mmCIF file of C-alpha atoms in Angstrom:
data_model
loop_
_atom_site.group_PDB
_atom_site.id
_atom_site.type_symbol
_atom_site.label_atom_id
_atom_site.label_comp_id
_atom_site.label_asym_id
_atom_site.label_seq_id
_atom_site.Cartn_x
_atom_site.Cartn_y
_atom_site.Cartn_z
ATOM 1 C CA UNK A 1196 132.944 95.916 111.552
ATOM 2 C CA UNK A 1197 134.122 92.585 110.197
ATOM 3 C CA UNK A 1198 133.256 90.392 107.256
ATOM 4 C CA UNK A 1199 131.341 87.300 108.329
ATOM 5 C CA UNK A 1200 129.954 85.748 105.169
ATOM 6 C CA UNK A 1201 131.075 85.501 101.540
ATOM 7 C CA UNK A 1202 127.992 85.495 99.324
ATOM 8 C CA UNK A 1203 127.850 83.104 96.355
ATOM 9 C CA UNK A 1204 129.146 84.531 93.087
ATOM 10 C CA UNK A 1205 127.258 84.463 89.804
ATOM 11 C CA UNK A 1206 124.608 86.532 88.059
ATOM 12 C CA UNK A 1207 122.241 88.663 90.074
ATOM 13 C CA UNK A 1208 122.530 91.389 92.662
ATOM 14 C CA UNK A 1209 122.316 91.029 96.456
ATOM 15 C CA UNK A 1210 119.859 93.454 98.070
ATOM 16 C CA UNK A 1211 119.236 93.929 101.767
ATOM 17 C CA UNK A 1212 119.278 91.590 104.733
ATOM 18 C CA UNK A 1213 116.846 90.753 107.541
ATOM 19 C CA UNK A 1214 118.746 89.451 110.617
ATOM 20 C CA UNK A 1215 117.585 87.243 113.481
ATOM 21 C CA UNK A 1216 119.530 86.494 116.648
ATOM 22 C CA UNK A 1217 118.088 83.212 117.909
ATOM 23 C CA UNK A 1218 117.858 82.232 121.554
ATOM 24 C CA UNK A 1219 121.012 80.109 121.201
ATOM 25 C CA UNK A 1220 123.001 83.233 120.344
ATOM 26 C CA UNK A 1221 123.442 82.350 116.668
ATOM 27 C CA UNK A 1222 122.619 84.670 113.759
ATOM 28 C CA UNK A 1223 120.301 83.945 110.842
ATOM 29 C CA UNK A 1224 120.554 86.213 107.798
ATOM 30 C CA UNK A 1225 117.759 86.365 105.234
ATOM 31 C CA UNK A 1226 118.905 87.952 101.983
ATOM 32 C CA UNK A 1227 117.257 89.057 98.746
ATOM 33 C CA UNK A 1228 118.858 88.367 95.384
ATOM 34 C CA UNK A 1229 117.740 89.477 91.951
ATOM 35 C CA UNK A 1230 117.474 86.289 89.909
ATOM 36 C CA UNK A 1231 118.118 88.089 86.644
ATOM 37 C CA UNK A 1232 120.982 90.529 86.061
ATOM 38 C CA UNK A 1233 120.153 93.997 84.823
ATOM 39 C CA UNK A 1234 116.702 94.249 86.417
ATOM 40 C CA UNK A 1235 115.799 97.826 87.269
ATOM 41 C CA UNK A 1236 114.126 98.487 90.603
ATOM 42 C CA UNK A 1237 111.313 100.979 90.905
ATOM 43 C CA UNK A 1238 110.482 103.070 93.933
ATOM 44 C CA UNK A 1239 107.072 104.116 95.170
ATOM 45 C CA UNK A 1240 107.114 107.111 92.814
ATOM 46 C CA UNK A 1241 107.655 104.838 89.799
ATOM 47 C CA UNK A 1242 105.270 102.015 90.641
ATOM 48 C CA UNK A 1243 105.270 99.313 88.014
ATOM 49 C CA UNK A 1244 102.078 98.444 86.194
ATOM 50 C CA UNK A 1245 100.177 95.163 86.425
ATOM 51 C CA UNK A 1246 102.095 92.404 84.652
ATOM 52 C CA UNK A 1247 105.453 94.195 84.357
ATOM 53 C CA UNK A 1248 107.317 92.011 86.865
ATOM 54 C CA UNK A 1249 106.067 88.539 85.906
ATOM 55 C CA UNK A 1250 109.398 87.524 84.328
ATOM 56 C CA UNK A 1251 111.500 88.939 87.175
ATOM 57 C CA UNK A 1252 112.893 87.125 90.218
ATOM 58 C CA UNK A 1253 113.727 88.440 93.672
ATOM 59 C CA UNK A 1254 114.514 85.266 95.618
ATOM 60 C CA UNK A 1255 114.994 84.709 99.356
ATOM 61 C CA UNK A 1256 118.255 83.174 100.605
ATOM 62 C CA UNK A 1257 119.288 82.081 104.108
ATOM 63 C CA UNK A 1258 122.573 81.713 105.967
ATOM 64 C CA UNK A 1259 123.236 80.999 109.639
ATOM 65 C CA UNK A 1260 126.143 81.018 112.054
ATOM 66 C CA UNK A 1261 127.515 78.282 114.317
ATOM 67 C CA UNK A 1262 129.904 78.012 117.254
ATOM 68 C CA UNK A 1263 129.198 81.415 118.755
ATOM 69 C CA UNK A 1264 128.988 83.166 115.356
ATOM 70 C CA UNK A 1265 132.528 82.066 114.490
ATOM 71 C CA UNK A 1266 131.521 79.854 111.554
ATOM 72 C CA UNK A 1267 128.874 80.361 108.847
ATOM 73 C CA UNK A 1268 126.952 78.115 106.462
ATOM 74 C CA UNK A 1269 127.053 79.011 102.795
ATOM 75 C CA UNK A 1270 123.972 81.070 101.880
ATOM 76 C CA UNK A 1271 121.346 78.979 100.086
ATOM 77 C CA UNK A 1272 118.098 79.600 98.249
ATOM 78 C CA UNK A 1273 114.993 78.915 100.385
ATOM 79 C CA UNK A 1274 112.249 80.522 98.258
ATOM 80 C CA UNK A 1275 112.119 81.285 94.529
ATOM 81 C CA UNK A 1276 109.848 83.898 92.963
ATOM 82 C CA UNK A 1277 109.377 87.641 93.244
ATOM 83 C CA UNK A 1278 109.012 89.292 96.642
ATOM 84 C CA UNK A 1279 109.115 92.993 97.347
ATOM 85 C CA UNK A 1280 110.823 93.324 100.723
ATOM 86 C CA UNK A 1281 111.630 91.576 103.989
ATOM 87 C CA UNK A 1282 110.451 93.546 107.020
ATOM 88 C CA UNK A 1283 110.525 91.177 110.004
ATOM 89 C CA UNK A 1284 111.434 87.705 111.237
ATOM 90 C CA UNK A 1285 110.739 86.061 114.591
ATOM 91 C CA UNK A 1286 111.552 82.970 116.595
ATOM 92 C CA UNK A 1287 108.437 81.729 118.364
ATOM 93 C CA UNK A 1288 108.442 80.625 122.005
ATOM 94 C CA UNK A 1289 108.675 76.946 120.996
ATOM 95 C CA UNK A 1290 111.577 77.629 118.630
ATOM 96 C CA UNK A 1291 109.911 77.903 115.216
ATOM 97 C CA UNK A 1292 111.437 80.600 112.974
ATOM 98 C CA UNK A 1293 108.839 82.529 110.933
ATOM 99 C CA UNK A 1294 109.774 84.851 108.049
ATOM 100 C CA UNK A 1295 106.822 86.776 106.513
ATOM 101 C CA UNK A 1296 106.890 88.222 103.001
ATOM 102 C CA UNK A 1297 104.634 89.085 100.076
ATOM 103 C CA UNK A 1298 104.992 87.517 96.659
ATOM 104 C CA UNK A 1299 103.904 88.303 93.123
ATOM 105 C CA UNK A 1300 101.107 86.181 91.651
ATOM 106 C CA UNK A 1301 99.863 85.995 88.069
ATOM 107 C CA UNK A 1302 96.469 87.507 88.981
ATOM 108 C CA UNK A 1303 95.142 90.470 87.029
ATOM 109 C CA UNK A 1304 91.757 92.011 86.363
ATOM 110 C CA UNK A 1305 91.064 89.589 83.519
ATOM 111 C CA UNK A 1306 92.244 86.558 85.527
ATOM 112 C CA UNK A 1307 91.092 87.175 89.110
ATOM 113 C CA UNK A 1308 91.108 83.571 90.348
ATOM 114 C CA UNK A 1309 88.328 81.379 91.677
ATOM 115 C CA UNK A 1310 85.969 81.674 94.635
ATOM 116 C CA UNK A 1311 85.403 85.193 95.986
ATOM 117 C CA UNK A 1312 88.167 86.327 93.631
ATOM 118 C CA UNK A 1313 85.722 86.046 90.748
ATOM 119 C CA UNK A 1314 83.908 89.073 92.155
ATOM 120 C CA UNK A 1315 86.628 90.960 94.036
ATOM 121 C CA UNK A 1316 90.100 91.532 92.647
ATOM 122 C CA UNK A 1317 92.679 90.637 95.293
ATOM 123 C CA UNK A 1318 95.592 92.426 93.655
ATOM 124 C CA UNK A 1319 98.877 91.076 92.355
ATOM 125 C CA UNK A 1320 100.438 90.084 95.702
ATOM 126 C CA UNK A 1321 99.654 87.630 98.475
ATOM 127 C CA UNK A 1322 101.321 87.438 101.887
ATOM 128 C CA UNK A 1323 102.774 84.239 103.291
ATOM 129 C CA UNK A 1324 105.626 82.970 105.490
ATOM 130 C CA UNK A 1325 108.364 80.406 105.343
ATOM 131 C CA UNK A 1326 108.996 78.659 108.636
ATOM 132 C CA UNK A 1327 111.547 76.260 110.070
ATOM 133 C CA UNK A 1328 111.438 73.964 113.105
ATOM 134 C CA UNK A 1329 115.067 72.801 112.797
ATOM 135 C CA UNK A 1330 117.019 76.075 113.047
ATOM 136 C CA UNK A 1331 116.944 76.663 109.308
ATOM 137 C CA UNK A 1332 117.938 73.228 107.978
ATOM 138 C CA UNK A 1333 114.585 72.887 106.204
ATOM 139 C CA UNK A 1334 111.829 75.368 105.350
ATOM 140 C CA UNK A 1335 108.082 75.003 104.757
ATOM 141 C CA UNK A 1336 105.628 77.398 103.126
ATOM 142 C CA UNK A 1337 102.660 78.693 105.133
ATOM 143 C CA UNK A 1338 99.135 79.494 103.962
ATOM 144 C CA UNK A 1339 98.684 82.615 101.850
ATOM 145 C CA UNK A 1340 96.544 85.590 102.806
ATOM 146 C CA UNK A 1341 95.177 88.276 100.468
ATOM 147 C CA UNK A 1342 93.195 91.488 100.555
ATOM 148 C CA UNK A 1343 91.012 93.229 97.947
ATOM 149 C CA UNK A 1344 92.288 96.294 96.112
ATOM 150 C CA UNK A 1345 90.574 99.452 94.834
ATOM 151 C CA UNK A 1346 93.422 100.478 92.495
ATOM 152 C CA UNK A 1347 93.174 99.196 88.912
ATOM 153 C CA UNK A 1348 96.508 100.632 87.704
ATOM 154 C CA UNK A 1349 99.133 99.307 90.112
ATOM 155 C CA UNK A 1350 97.100 96.946 92.251
ATOM 156 C CA UNK A 1351 99.494 95.550 94.830
ATOM 157 C CA UNK A 1352 97.102 93.733 97.153
ATOM 158 C CA UNK A 1353 98.508 92.368 100.429
ATOM 159 C CA UNK A 1354 102.153 93.425 100.827
ATOM 160 C CA UNK A 1355 104.994 94.074 103.310
ATOM 161 C CA UNK A 1356 103.760 91.934 106.232
ATOM 162 C CA UNK A 1357 105.339 92.052 109.688
ATOM 163 C CA UNK A 1358 104.768 89.545 112.511
ATOM 164 C CA UNK A 1359 105.134 89.262 116.288
ATOM 165 C CA UNK A 1360 104.089 86.560 118.731
ATOM 166 C CA UNK A 1361 101.548 87.813 121.248
ATOM 167 C CA UNK A 1362 101.429 86.891 124.919
ATOM 168 C CA UNK A 1363 98.467 84.574 124.173
ATOM 169 C CA UNK A 1364 100.739 82.551 121.840
ATOM 170 C CA UNK A 1365 99.152 83.610 118.574
ATOM 171 C CA UNK A 1366 101.244 85.157 115.818
ATOM 172 C CA UNK A 1367 99.921 88.535 114.669
ATOM 173 C CA UNK A 1368 100.551 89.590 111.072
ATOM 174 C CA UNK A 1369 100.027 93.237 110.108
ATOM 175 C CA UNK A 1370 99.677 93.807 106.357
ATOM 176 C CA UNK A 1371 100.027 96.890 104.169
ATOM 177 C CA UNK A 1372 97.055 97.406 101.829
ATOM 178 C CA UNK A 1373 95.689 100.066 99.487
ATOM 179 C CA UNK A 1374 92.427 100.285 101.451
ATOM 180 C CA UNK A 1375 93.309 103.140 103.790
ATOM 181 C CA UNK A 1376 94.005 100.803 106.719
ATOM 182 C CA UNK A 1377 96.525 98.179 107.732
ATOM 183 C CA UNK A 1378 94.962 94.705 107.810
ATOM 184 C CA UNK A 1379 95.677 91.901 110.288
ATOM 185 C CA UNK A 1380 95.704 88.113 110.284
ATOM 186 C CA UNK A 1381 96.274 85.683 113.161
ATOM 187 C CA UNK A 1382 97.903 82.268 113.344
ATOM 188 C CA UNK A 1383 98.274 79.671 116.098
ATOM 189 C CA UNK A 1384 101.552 78.413 114.637
ATOM 190 C CA UNK A 1385 102.878 80.764 111.925
ATOM 191 C CA UNK A 1386 101.640 78.386 109.221
ATOM 192 C CA UNK A 1387 97.815 78.582 109.203
ATOM 193 C CA UNK A 1388 96.389 82.096 108.920
ATOM 194 C CA UNK A 1389 92.971 83.664 109.434
ATOM 195 C CA UNK A 1390 91.193 85.699 106.750
ATOM 196 C CA UNK A 1391 92.628 89.241 106.997
ATOM 197 C CA UNK A 1392 90.478 91.991 108.448
ATOM 198 C CA UNK A 1393 90.982 95.759 108.783
ATOM 199 C CA UNK A 1394 92.666 97.156 111.883
ATOM 200 C CA UNK A 1395 92.031 100.579 113.426
ATOM 201 C CA UNK A 1396 95.439 101.715 112.162
#
């Protein structure tokens, strides 16, 4: 083992990393950082209630290597908000990097949102992706996808997405729900996503 990257100092705690080895042989590291010091994490057995995390941050940072992994950029913030976990990252056949994640919204049972959300609560979380076409120099935010929830106490919604690119070129997102099944969404480019539907899983 060897140290490769010094993370920026300051308040907050670094948690976890999702790595990607791109087709040029360089590494991309996606890191989570608590935006507020002293925040207490909760596991599945201590699920937080609706509204408890609205003032909390768990941001996404990115760093990449150069020159055969001998030199590294300084890690920098690429998305600000509250996400739960990073579970996958891919580089598509044409080079686009796609990082899926779920993020906390301000929705609750009293404020469900417009459209179909007026009649079906979609939970506290949506899934989305950030993507880059220039090896991580710049990042864009994809469409969001959401699923309904049956749980009125700790109503997550659409969380913990993972993606792969299929042989037909489409990107397949599999989403954790509270509906007894994993849901799926499809995208031609990692940016525009279909309405999620239940899988057989």
